[in-house]
Coordinates of C-alpha atoms and ligand atoms in Angstrom, one line a residue:
M1 CA -70.7 0.1 -22.7
A2 CA -72.3 3.5 -22.6
D3 CA -72.9 3.8 -19.0
V4 CA -71.9 1.8 -15.9
R5 CA -75.0 0.1 -14.5
V6 CA -75.6 -0.5 -10.9
Q7 CA -78.3 -2.8 -9.8
A8 CA -79.3 -2.4 -6.2
E9 CA -81.8 -5.3 -6.0
V10 CA -79.1 -8.0 -6.1
R11 CA -78.3 -7.3 -2.4
D12 CA -81.7 -8.2 -1.1
L13 CA -81.0 -12.0 -1.2
T14 CA -82.2 -13.7 1.9
R15 CA -80.1 -16.5 3.3
I16 CA -81.3 -19.6 5.0
E17 CA -79.6 -20.0 8.3
R18 CA -78.3 -23.4 9.2
I19 CA -76.3 -24.3 12.2
G20 CA -72.7 -24.2 11.0
A21 CA -69.4 -24.5 12.7
H22 CA -69.4 -20.8 13.5
S23 CA -73.1 -19.9 13.6
H24 CA -72.9 -19.2 17.3
I25 CA -70.5 -16.3 16.7
R26 CA -72.4 -13.0 16.7
G27 CA -69.5 -10.6 17.0
L28 CA -66.2 -10.2 18.8
G29 CA -67.8 -9.6 22.2
L30 CA -65.8 -6.5 23.1
D31 CA -66.9 -3.6 25.3
D32 CA -66.5 0.1 24.3
A33 CA -62.9 0.2 25.5
L34 CA -62.2 -2.7 23.2
E35 CA -61.7 -5.0 26.1
A36 CA -62.8 -8.6 25.5
R37 CA -65.8 -9.6 27.7
K38 CA -65.4 -13.0 29.2
V39 CA -68.3 -14.6 27.4
S40 CA -70.1 -12.4 24.9
Q41 CA -71.6 -12.7 21.5
G42 CA -70.8 -16.4 21.4
M43 CA -67.1 -15.7 22.0
V44 CA -65.1 -17.1 24.8
G45 CA -61.5 -16.4 26.0
Q46 CA -58.8 -15.7 23.4
N47 CA -58.8 -12.2 24.9
R48 CA -55.7 -10.8 23.4
A49 CA -56.4 -11.9 19.9
R50 CA -60.0 -10.6 20.1
K51 CA -58.9 -7.3 21.4
A52 CA -56.3 -7.0 18.6
A53 CA -59.0 -7.9 16.1
G54 CA -61.1 -5.1 17.6
V55 CA -58.4 -2.6 17.1
I56 CA -58.2 -3.6 13.4
L57 CA -61.9 -3.3 13.2
Q58 CA -61.8 0.2 14.5
M59 CA -59.2 1.1 11.9
I60 CA -61.5 -0.4 9.2
K61 CA -64.5 1.5 10.5
E62 CA -62.7 4.8 10.4
G63 CA -61.9 3.9 6.8
K64 CA -58.6 5.7 6.8
I65 CA -56.2 2.8 6.2
A66 CA -55.9 1.0 3.0
G67 CA -53.9 -2.0 2.2
R68 CA -53.2 -3.2 5.7
A69 CA -53.0 -6.8 6.3
V70 CA -53.3 -9.0 9.4
L71 CA -52.3 -12.6 10.0
L72 CA -54.1 -14.8 12.4
A73 CA -51.6 -17.5 13.4
G74 CA -52.1 -20.3 15.8
Q75 CA -52.6 -24.0 16.3
P76 CA -55.6 -25.7 14.8
G77 CA -58.9 -25.1 16.5
T78 CA -57.8 -22.1 18.4
G79 CA -60.5 -19.8 16.9
K80 CA -58.8 -18.1 14.0
T81 CA -61.7 -18.6 11.6
A82 CA -64.1 -17.9 14.5
I83 CA -62.4 -14.5 15.1
A84 CA -62.6 -13.6 11.4
M85 CA -66.3 -14.4 11.4
G86 CA -66.7 -12.3 14.5
M87 CA -65.1 -9.4 12.7
A88 CA -67.5 -9.9 9.8
K89 CA -70.5 -9.8 12.1
A90 CA -69.2 -6.7 13.9
L91 CA -68.6 -4.8 10.7
G92 CA -72.3 -4.5 10.0
E93 CA -74.3 -4.6 6.8
E94 CA -72.6 -1.7 4.9
T95 CA -69.0 -2.7 5.0
P96 CA -68.3 -5.6 2.6
F97 CA -66.6 -8.7 4.0
A98 CA -65.5 -11.2 1.4
M99 CA -64.1 -14.5 2.4
M100 CA -62.4 -17.3 0.6
A101 CA -60.4 -20.4 1.3
S102 CA -57.0 -20.3 -0.5
S103 CA -57.8 -23.6 -2.3
E104 CA -60.5 -21.8 -4.2
I105 CA -58.0 -20.2 -6.4
F106 CA -57.1 -23.5 -7.9
S107 CA -60.1 -23.5 -10.2
L108 CA -60.0 -24.6 -13.7
E109 CA -62.2 -21.8 -15.0
M110 CA -60.1 -18.9 -14.1
S111 CA -56.6 -17.9 -13.5
K112 CA -55.3 -17.5 -10.0
T113 CA -54.9 -13.8 -10.3
E114 CA -58.4 -13.4 -11.7
A115 CA -59.8 -15.3 -8.7
L116 CA -57.8 -13.1 -6.4
T117 CA -58.8 -9.9 -8.2
Q118 CA -62.4 -10.9 -7.9
A119 CA -62.0 -11.6 -4.2
F120 CA -60.4 -8.2 -3.7
R121 CA -63.2 -6.4 -5.6
K122 CA -65.8 -8.2 -3.6
A123 CA -64.2 -6.6 -0.5
I124 CA -64.5 -3.0 -1.9
G125 CA -67.8 -1.3 -1.6
V126 CA -69.0 1.7 -3.4
R127 CA -71.6 3.8 -1.6
I128 CA -73.7 5.5 -4.2
K129 CA -76.0 8.4 -3.6
E130 CA -78.8 8.8 -6.1
E131 CA -81.5 11.4 -6.2
T132 CA -84.7 10.1 -7.5
E133 CA -88.0 11.8 -8.2
I134 CA -90.9 10.4 -6.4
I135 CA -94.6 11.2 -6.0
E136 CA -95.7 10.7 -2.4
G137 CA -99.3 11.1 -1.2
E138 CA -102.4 9.7 0.3
V139 CA -104.7 7.9 -2.0
V140 CA -108.1 9.6 -2.2
E141 CA -109.6 7.5 -4.9
I142 CA -108.7 5.0 -7.5
E143 CA -111.0 4.8 -10.5
I144 CA -110.5 2.0 -13.0
D145 CA -112.5 2.3 -16.2
R146 CA -114.2 -0.8 -17.7
P147 CA -112.3 -1.6 -20.9
E148 CA -114.4 -0.8 -24.0
A149 CA -115.5 -3.7 -26.1
G150 CA -112.5 -5.0 -28.1
N151 CA -110.0 -3.1 -26.1
V152 CA -108.0 -5.1 -23.6
S153 CA -105.8 -2.4 -22.0
K154 CA -107.4 -0.7 -19.0
T155 CA -107.2 2.9 -18.1
G156 CA -108.1 4.8 -15.0
K157 CA -107.5 7.7 -12.7
L158 CA -105.7 8.0 -9.4
T159 CA -106.3 10.9 -7.0
L160 CA -103.5 11.6 -4.6
K161 CA -103.3 14.3 -1.9
T162 CA -101.0 15.8 0.6
T163 CA -102.1 18.1 3.4
E164 CA -101.8 21.0 0.9
M165 CA -102.8 19.8 -2.5
E166 CA -104.7 17.2 -4.5
T167 CA -104.0 16.0 -8.0
I168 CA -105.5 13.5 -10.4
Y169 CA -103.2 11.3 -12.4
D170 CA -104.0 9.3 -15.4
L171 CA -103.3 5.6 -15.1
G172 CA -102.1 3.2 -17.7
Q173 CA -102.2 -0.6 -17.8
K174 CA -98.9 -1.0 -16.0
M175 CA -99.7 1.3 -13.2
I176 CA -103.0 -0.3 -12.7
E177 CA -101.4 -3.7 -12.4
S178 CA -98.9 -2.4 -9.8
L179 CA -101.6 -0.8 -7.8
L180 CA -103.6 -4.0 -7.8
K181 CA -100.5 -6.0 -6.9
E182 CA -99.7 -3.8 -4.0
K183 CA -103.4 -3.9 -3.0
V184 CA -103.5 -0.2 -2.8
S185 CA -106.8 1.3 -1.7
A186 CA -108.2 4.7 -0.7
G187 CA -106.6 5.9 2.6
D188 CA -103.2 4.3 1.8
V189 CA -100.1 6.5 1.7
I190 CA -97.9 5.5 -1.2
T191 CA -94.8 6.5 -3.1
I192 CA -94.3 6.2 -6.8
D193 CA -90.8 6.1 -8.1
K194 CA -91.0 8.3 -11.2
A195 CA -88.2 6.6 -13.1
S196 CA -89.1 3.0 -12.6
G197 CA -92.8 3.4 -11.9
R198 CA -92.5 1.3 -8.8
I199 CA -95.2 1.7 -6.2
S200 CA -94.6 1.2 -2.5
R201 CA -97.1 1.4 0.3
L202 CA -95.9 3.2 3.3
G203 CA -99.0 2.5 5.5
R204 CA -102.4 3.8 6.2
S205 CA -103.2 7.4 6.8
F206 CA -104.0 8.4 10.4
T207 CA -107.1 10.1 9.2
R208 CA -108.5 6.8 8.1
S209 CA -107.8 5.0 11.4
R210 CA -111.5 5.3 12.6
D211 CA -113.6 4.4 9.6
Y212 CA -111.7 1.2 8.8
D213 CA -112.2 -1.7 11.1
A214 CA -111.1 -4.7 9.1
M215 CA -107.5 -4.0 9.9
G216 CA -105.0 -6.5 11.2
P217 CA -102.7 -5.6 14.1
Q218 CA -99.9 -5.2 11.5
T219 CA -101.4 -2.2 10.0
R220 CA -99.0 0.7 10.1
F221 CA -100.3 4.2 10.4
V222 CA -98.5 7.1 8.9
Q223 CA -99.1 10.8 8.6
C224 CA -100.6 12.2 5.4
P225 CA -97.6 13.7 3.6
E226 CA -97.0 17.5 3.7
G227 CA -96.0 19.9 1.0
E228 CA -95.9 19.0 -2.7
L229 CA -96.8 15.7 -4.2
Q230 CA -93.6 15.5 -6.2
K231 CA -90.4 15.2 -4.2
R232 CA -86.8 14.5 -4.6
K233 CA -85.5 11.8 -2.4
E234 CA -81.9 10.7 -1.8
V235 CA -81.3 6.9 -1.8
V236 CA -78.0 5.5 -0.7
H237 CA -76.9 1.9 -1.5
V238 CA -73.6 0.1 -1.2
V239 CA -72.6 -2.3 -3.9
T240 CA -69.2 -4.0 -4.3
L241 CA -66.9 -3.3 -7.2
H242 CA -67.2 -7.0 -8.1
E243 CA -71.0 -6.7 -8.4
I244 CA -70.6 -3.7 -10.7
D245 CA -68.1 -5.7 -12.7
V246 CA -70.4 -8.7 -13.2
I247 CA -73.4 -6.6 -14.0
N248 CA -71.5 -4.8 -16.7
S249 CA -69.6 -7.7 -18.2
R250 CA -71.7 -8.3 -21.3
T251 CA -71.2 -12.0 -21.5
Q252 CA -72.6 -12.8 -18.1
G253 CA -75.0 -10.1 -17.0
F254 CA -76.2 -9.8 -13.4
L255 CA -77.8 -13.3 -13.4
A256 CA -74.2 -14.6 -13.0
L257 CA -74.3 -13.1 -9.5
F258 CA -76.9 -15.6 -8.5
S259 CA -75.2 -18.6 -10.0
G260 CA -71.8 -17.5 -8.9
D261 CA -70.6 -18.5 -12.3
T262 CA -68.9 -15.3 -13.3
G263 CA -66.0 -16.6 -15.3
E264 CA -63.2 -14.2 -16.1
I265 CA -64.0 -10.6 -16.4
R266 CA -62.2 -8.6 -19.1
H267 CA -59.6 -6.2 -18.1
E268 CA -61.2 -3.4 -20.1
V269 CA -64.5 -3.8 -18.3
R270 CA -62.8 -3.2 -14.9
E271 CA -60.8 -0.3 -16.3
Q272 CA -63.9 1.4 -17.4
I273 CA -65.6 0.8 -14.2
D274 CA -62.7 2.2 -12.2
L275 CA -62.8 5.3 -14.3
K276 CA -66.5 5.7 -13.8
V277 CA -66.3 5.2 -10.1
A278 CA -63.5 7.7 -9.9
E279 CA -65.7 10.2 -11.8
W280 CA -68.6 9.6 -9.4
R281 CA -66.2 10.1 -6.5
E282 CA -65.2 13.4 -7.9
E283 CA -68.7 14.5 -8.4
G284 CA -69.6 13.5 -4.8
K285 CA -72.0 10.9 -6.0
A286 CA -70.1 8.0 -4.6
E287 CA -67.7 7.0 -1.9
I288 CA -65.4 4.0 -1.6
V289 CA -66.1 1.8 1.4
P290 CA -63.0 -0.4 1.8
G291 CA -64.0 -3.7 3.5
V292 CA -62.3 -6.8 4.5
L293 CA -61.0 -9.7 2.5
F294 CA -60.4 -12.8 4.6
I295 CA -58.3 -15.6 3.1
D296 CA -58.3 -18.7 5.2
E297 CA -55.7 -21.4 5.1
V298 CA -53.3 -18.9 3.5
H299 CA -50.4 -21.4 3.3
M300 CA -52.2 -22.9 0.4
L301 CA -51.5 -19.9 -1.8
D302 CA -48.4 -20.1 -3.9
I303 CA -45.6 -17.7 -4.7
E304 CA -47.4 -16.1 -7.6
C305 CA -50.4 -15.4 -5.4
F306 CA -48.2 -13.9 -2.7
S307 CA -46.5 -11.6 -5.1
F308 CA -50.0 -10.6 -6.4
L309 CA -51.0 -9.8 -2.8
N310 CA -47.9 -7.7 -2.2
R311 CA -48.8 -5.5 -5.1
A312 CA -52.6 -5.5 -4.6
L313 CA -52.1 -4.2 -1.1
E314 CA -50.5 -1.1 -2.5
N315 CA -53.5 0.1 -4.4
D316 CA -55.2 3.0 -2.6
M317 CA -58.6 1.3 -2.9
A318 CA -57.3 -1.9 -1.3
P319 CA -59.4 -3.5 1.5
V320 CA -58.0 -4.7 4.7
L321 CA -56.6 -8.2 4.2
V322 CA -57.0 -10.7 7.0
V323 CA -55.3 -14.1 6.5
A324 CA -55.2 -17.1 8.7
T325 CA -53.0 -20.2 9.0
N326 CA -52.1 -22.9 11.4
R327 CA -48.8 -23.8 9.8
G328 CA -45.4 -23.4 11.4
I329 CA -42.2 -23.1 9.3
T330 CA -43.0 -24.8 6.1
K331 CA -42.3 -24.7 2.4
I332 CA -43.7 -21.8 0.4
R333 CA -45.8 -23.3 -2.3
G334 CA -44.2 -23.1 -5.7
T335 CA -40.7 -22.7 -4.3
Q336 CA -38.1 -24.8 -2.6
Y337 CA -37.8 -22.3 0.3
K338 CA -39.1 -22.6 3.8
S339 CA -40.5 -19.7 5.7
P340 CA -42.7 -19.1 8.8
H341 CA -46.3 -20.0 8.0
G342 CA -45.3 -20.7 4.5
I343 CA -45.6 -17.0 3.7
P344 CA -42.7 -15.2 2.0
I345 CA -40.7 -12.9 4.3
D346 CA -41.5 -9.8 2.2
L347 CA -45.2 -10.3 2.6
L348 CA -44.9 -11.4 6.2
D349 CA -43.1 -8.1 6.9
R350 CA -46.3 -6.2 5.9
L351 CA -48.5 -8.3 8.1
L352 CA -49.6 -7.4 11.6
I353 CA -49.5 -10.8 13.4
I354 CA -52.2 -11.8 15.9
S355 CA -51.5 -15.1 17.5
T356 CA -54.1 -17.4 19.1
E357 CA -53.4 -19.6 22.0
P358 CA -54.8 -23.0 23.0
Y359 CA -57.8 -22.9 25.3
S360 CA -57.9 -23.8 29.0
E361 CA -60.2 -26.5 30.2
K362 CA -62.6 -23.8 31.6
E363 CA -62.8 -22.0 28.3
I364 CA -63.5 -25.3 26.4
R365 CA -66.3 -25.9 28.9
L366 CA -67.8 -22.4 28.1
I367 CA -67.5 -23.0 24.3
L368 CA -69.2 -26.4 24.7
D369 CA -72.0 -24.7 26.7
I370 CA -72.5 -22.2 23.9
R371 CA -72.5 -25.0 21.3
C372 CA -75.0 -27.1 23.2
E373 CA -77.3 -24.1 23.2
E374 CA -76.8 -23.4 19.6
E375 CA -77.5 -27.0 18.6
D376 CA -80.5 -27.1 21.0
V377 CA -79.0 -30.0 22.9
E378 CA -79.8 -30.6 26.6
M379 CA -76.9 -32.0 28.5
T380 CA -76.3 -32.9 32.1
D381 CA -73.4 -31.3 34.0
D382 CA -71.6 -34.6 34.4
A383 CA -71.8 -35.2 30.6
K384 CA -70.5 -31.7 29.9
E385 CA -67.6 -32.2 32.3
L386 CA -66.7 -35.4 30.5
L387 CA -67.0 -33.8 27.1
T388 CA -64.8 -31.0 28.3
K389 CA -62.1 -33.4 29.4
I390 CA -62.3 -35.1 26.0
G391 CA -62.0 -31.7 24.3
F392 CA -59.0 -30.8 26.4
E393 CA -57.3 -34.2 25.8
T394 CA -58.1 -34.5 22.1
S395 CA -59.4 -31.4 20.4
L396 CA -62.0 -28.7 20.8
R397 CA -63.4 -29.6 17.3
Y398 CA -63.7 -33.3 18.1
A399 CA -65.7 -32.4 21.3
I400 CA -67.9 -30.0 19.4
Q401 CA -68.7 -32.7 16.8
L402 CA -69.7 -35.2 19.5
I403 CA -72.5 -33.0 20.7
T404 CA -74.9 -33.7 17.9
A405 CA -73.8 -37.3 17.7
A406 CA -74.5 -37.8 21.4
S407 CA -77.8 -36.1 21.2
I408 CA -78.9 -38.6 18.5
V409 CA -77.7 -41.5 20.6
C410 CA -79.6 -40.0 23.5
M411 CA -82.8 -39.7 21.4
K412 CA -82.5 -43.3 20.4
R413 CA -82.8 -44.4 24.0
K414 CA -85.8 -42.1 24.3
A415 CA -84.2 -39.7 26.8
T416 CA -84.2 -35.9 26.5
E417 CA -81.0 -35.0 28.2
V418 CA -77.6 -36.2 27.0
D419 CA -75.8 -38.1 29.8
I420 CA -72.4 -39.6 30.4
E421 CA -73.4 -42.9 28.8
D422 CA -74.2 -41.2 25.5
I423 CA -70.9 -39.4 25.5
G424 CA -69.1 -42.6 26.3
K425 CA -70.9 -44.3 23.4
V426 CA -70.1 -41.8 20.8
Y427 CA -66.5 -41.5 22.1
S428 CA -66.0 -45.2 21.3
M429 CA -68.0 -44.9 18.1
F430 CA -65.9 -42.1 16.6
V431 CA -62.2 -42.1 17.2
D432 CA -60.3 -38.8 17.5
V433 CA -57.0 -38.1 15.7
K434 CA -54.8 -39.4 18.5
R435 CA -56.5 -42.7 18.8
S436 CA -56.7 -43.0 15.0
T437 CA -53.0 -42.4 14.7
Q438 CA -52.4 -45.0 17.4
F439 CA -54.5 -47.5 15.6
M440 CA -52.7 -46.8 12.3
M441 CA -49.4 -47.3 14.0
E442 CA -50.5 -50.7 15.2
Y443 CA -52.2 -52.0 12.1
Q444 CA -50.5 -50.1 9.3
E445 CA -49.3 -53.2 7.5
Q446 CA -52.9 -54.2 6.8
Y447 CA -53.6 -50.9 4.9
M448 CA -52.9 -50.1 1.3
Y449 CA -50.2 -47.7 0.2
N450 CA -48.6 -47.9 3.6
E451 CA -45.5 -45.6 3.5
V452 CA -44.9 -45.0 7.2
P453 CA -42.0 -47.3 7.7
E454 CA -39.9 -45.2 5.3
A455 CA -41.0 -41.9 6.8
V456 CA -40.5 -43.0 10.4
P457 CA -37.4 -45.1 10.5
A458 CA -37.5 -45.2 14.2
A459 CA -40.6 -47.5 14.2
P460 CA -39.0 -50.5 16.0
A461 CA -41.3 -53.2 14.6
S462 CA -40.2 -52.5 11.0
D463 CA -36.5 -52.0 11.7
P464 CA -34.7 -54.7 9.8
M465 CA -31.5 -54.1 11.8
E466 CA -33.2 -55.5 14.9
S467 CA -34.5 -58.7 13.6
Ligands
ATP501 N1 -63.1 -18.2 21.4 C1 -64.1 -18.9 20.9 N2 -65.3 -18.7 21.3 C2 -66.3 -19.5 20.8 N3 -66.2 -20.5 19.9 C3 -64.9 -20.7 19.5 C4 -63.8 -20.0 19.9 N4 -62.7 -20.4 19.3 C5 -63.1 -21.4 18.5 N5 -64.4 -21.6 18.6 C6 -65.2 -22.6 17.9 O1 -64.4 -23.8 17.8 C7 -64.4 -24.4 16.5 C8 -62.9 -24.4 16.0 O2 -62.4 -23.1 15.9 P1 -61.9 -22.5 14.5 O3 -62.5 -23.2 13.3 O4 -62.1 -21.0 14.5 O5 -60.4 -22.9 14.6 P2 -59.2 -22.4 13.7 O6 -58.2 -21.7 14.5 O7 -59.7 -21.7 12.5 O8 -58.6 -23.8 13.3 P3 -57.8 -24.3 11.9 O9 -56.4 -23.8 12.0 O10 -57.9 -25.8 12.0 O11 -58.5 -23.7 10.8 C9 -65.3 -23.6 15.7 O12 -66.6 -24.2 15.7 C10 -65.3 -22.3 16.4 O13 -66.5 -21.6 16.1
MG502 MG1 -59.8 -22.2 10.4

């Protein structure tokens, strides 16, 4: 590998937005003093945890701390994942946020430590400054010569001007194609990247605004550039270390970034990249942007992974690690020992712990309001009240799931607003965990692999001593 390549284009992927479990979360909903607003950016309640997350975010933005770790701990459905998503949204485009579920490390294709290393490197950005030479000017004239008989490649001339000068450039086949593709015509202000030959149209020159009437409302007018035609321009882009790794690992190439099928990356590749990045940092060409690595359901990691995390956090390029779990005191995977959250004490000691609390009925109502809006479901107040009760008695998740189901039932009866009867219908159609457990307790003998009697010796029906 002669040189470390960085491809900026891979970041321009567009995502298709679907309504997911957390799509209503647009941030943490904090004010400038980091106080949680009651309802903001899709977030409701959980004020202390949100504020704490805001403080962590501030630390991340200042970029000073490396290798800090935060644990979001609390009962199921109390918004731990939601808060992590809020942090991701609040961080903005530039700071990388990588997220993974702990179970992802149990893949057959790569070792656990490789999976974790990749996750860490996805959370570390490199801001790279590059100076490129460009030609920027207003198009005066494009002349494309007719190819002579027997000659396929076209040639031509392009006249560009600034307010001070005018120059004629010779055009080759490739440039002509790009000009045609960009639909460049006289009066456009364009830039040509000298290294790649890429042409971009900035807009139409103000001087042409009068004599051109076939313009749509989208036409953008710009000033004719001043000064010289050739300019140096600084472009800044942020790529993650993982992206650089993948692009430079010869077996995969950057296409692996699209398929996600990166496989293991050789140690030497990473070493070389780290050296190169350190060199760039010294030369002032690059800066490290530590981001956030979020590992959900962290109790699924095992002792090897935890020990990896311990060490990885000590690296000075380490991102901020945010982990979440809903477990209490439980066995650490891969050992016989129990510990709080299933996390070894030495790692636990490095974590700042944010705990989340169960929601009040009022807060559940507000979250359901937001979800109805997100899912475009009209619902009467009575129905919402009932759904809130259901959410409070069973779980917030269950209530959220009923929204879509109820709206389908409502559509079937050709109504536009979900009412109590629809909620009632889906409530009996889909059982929640409590009712399901109840049902299991009653009818367990009729199911296969029924093991409950052993586990719950107190169950009176199956107690042989009583009969
Ligand atoms: N404070 C909140 N404001 C708005 N929506 C919330 C809030 N808390 C939770 N939700 C929503 O409620 C649902 C359940 O929350 P979430 O998935 O974050 O729970 P969790 O704490 O991660 O639970 P688990 O421990 O089971 O993973 C999600 O759809 C989430 O977006
Ligand atoms: Mg979760």
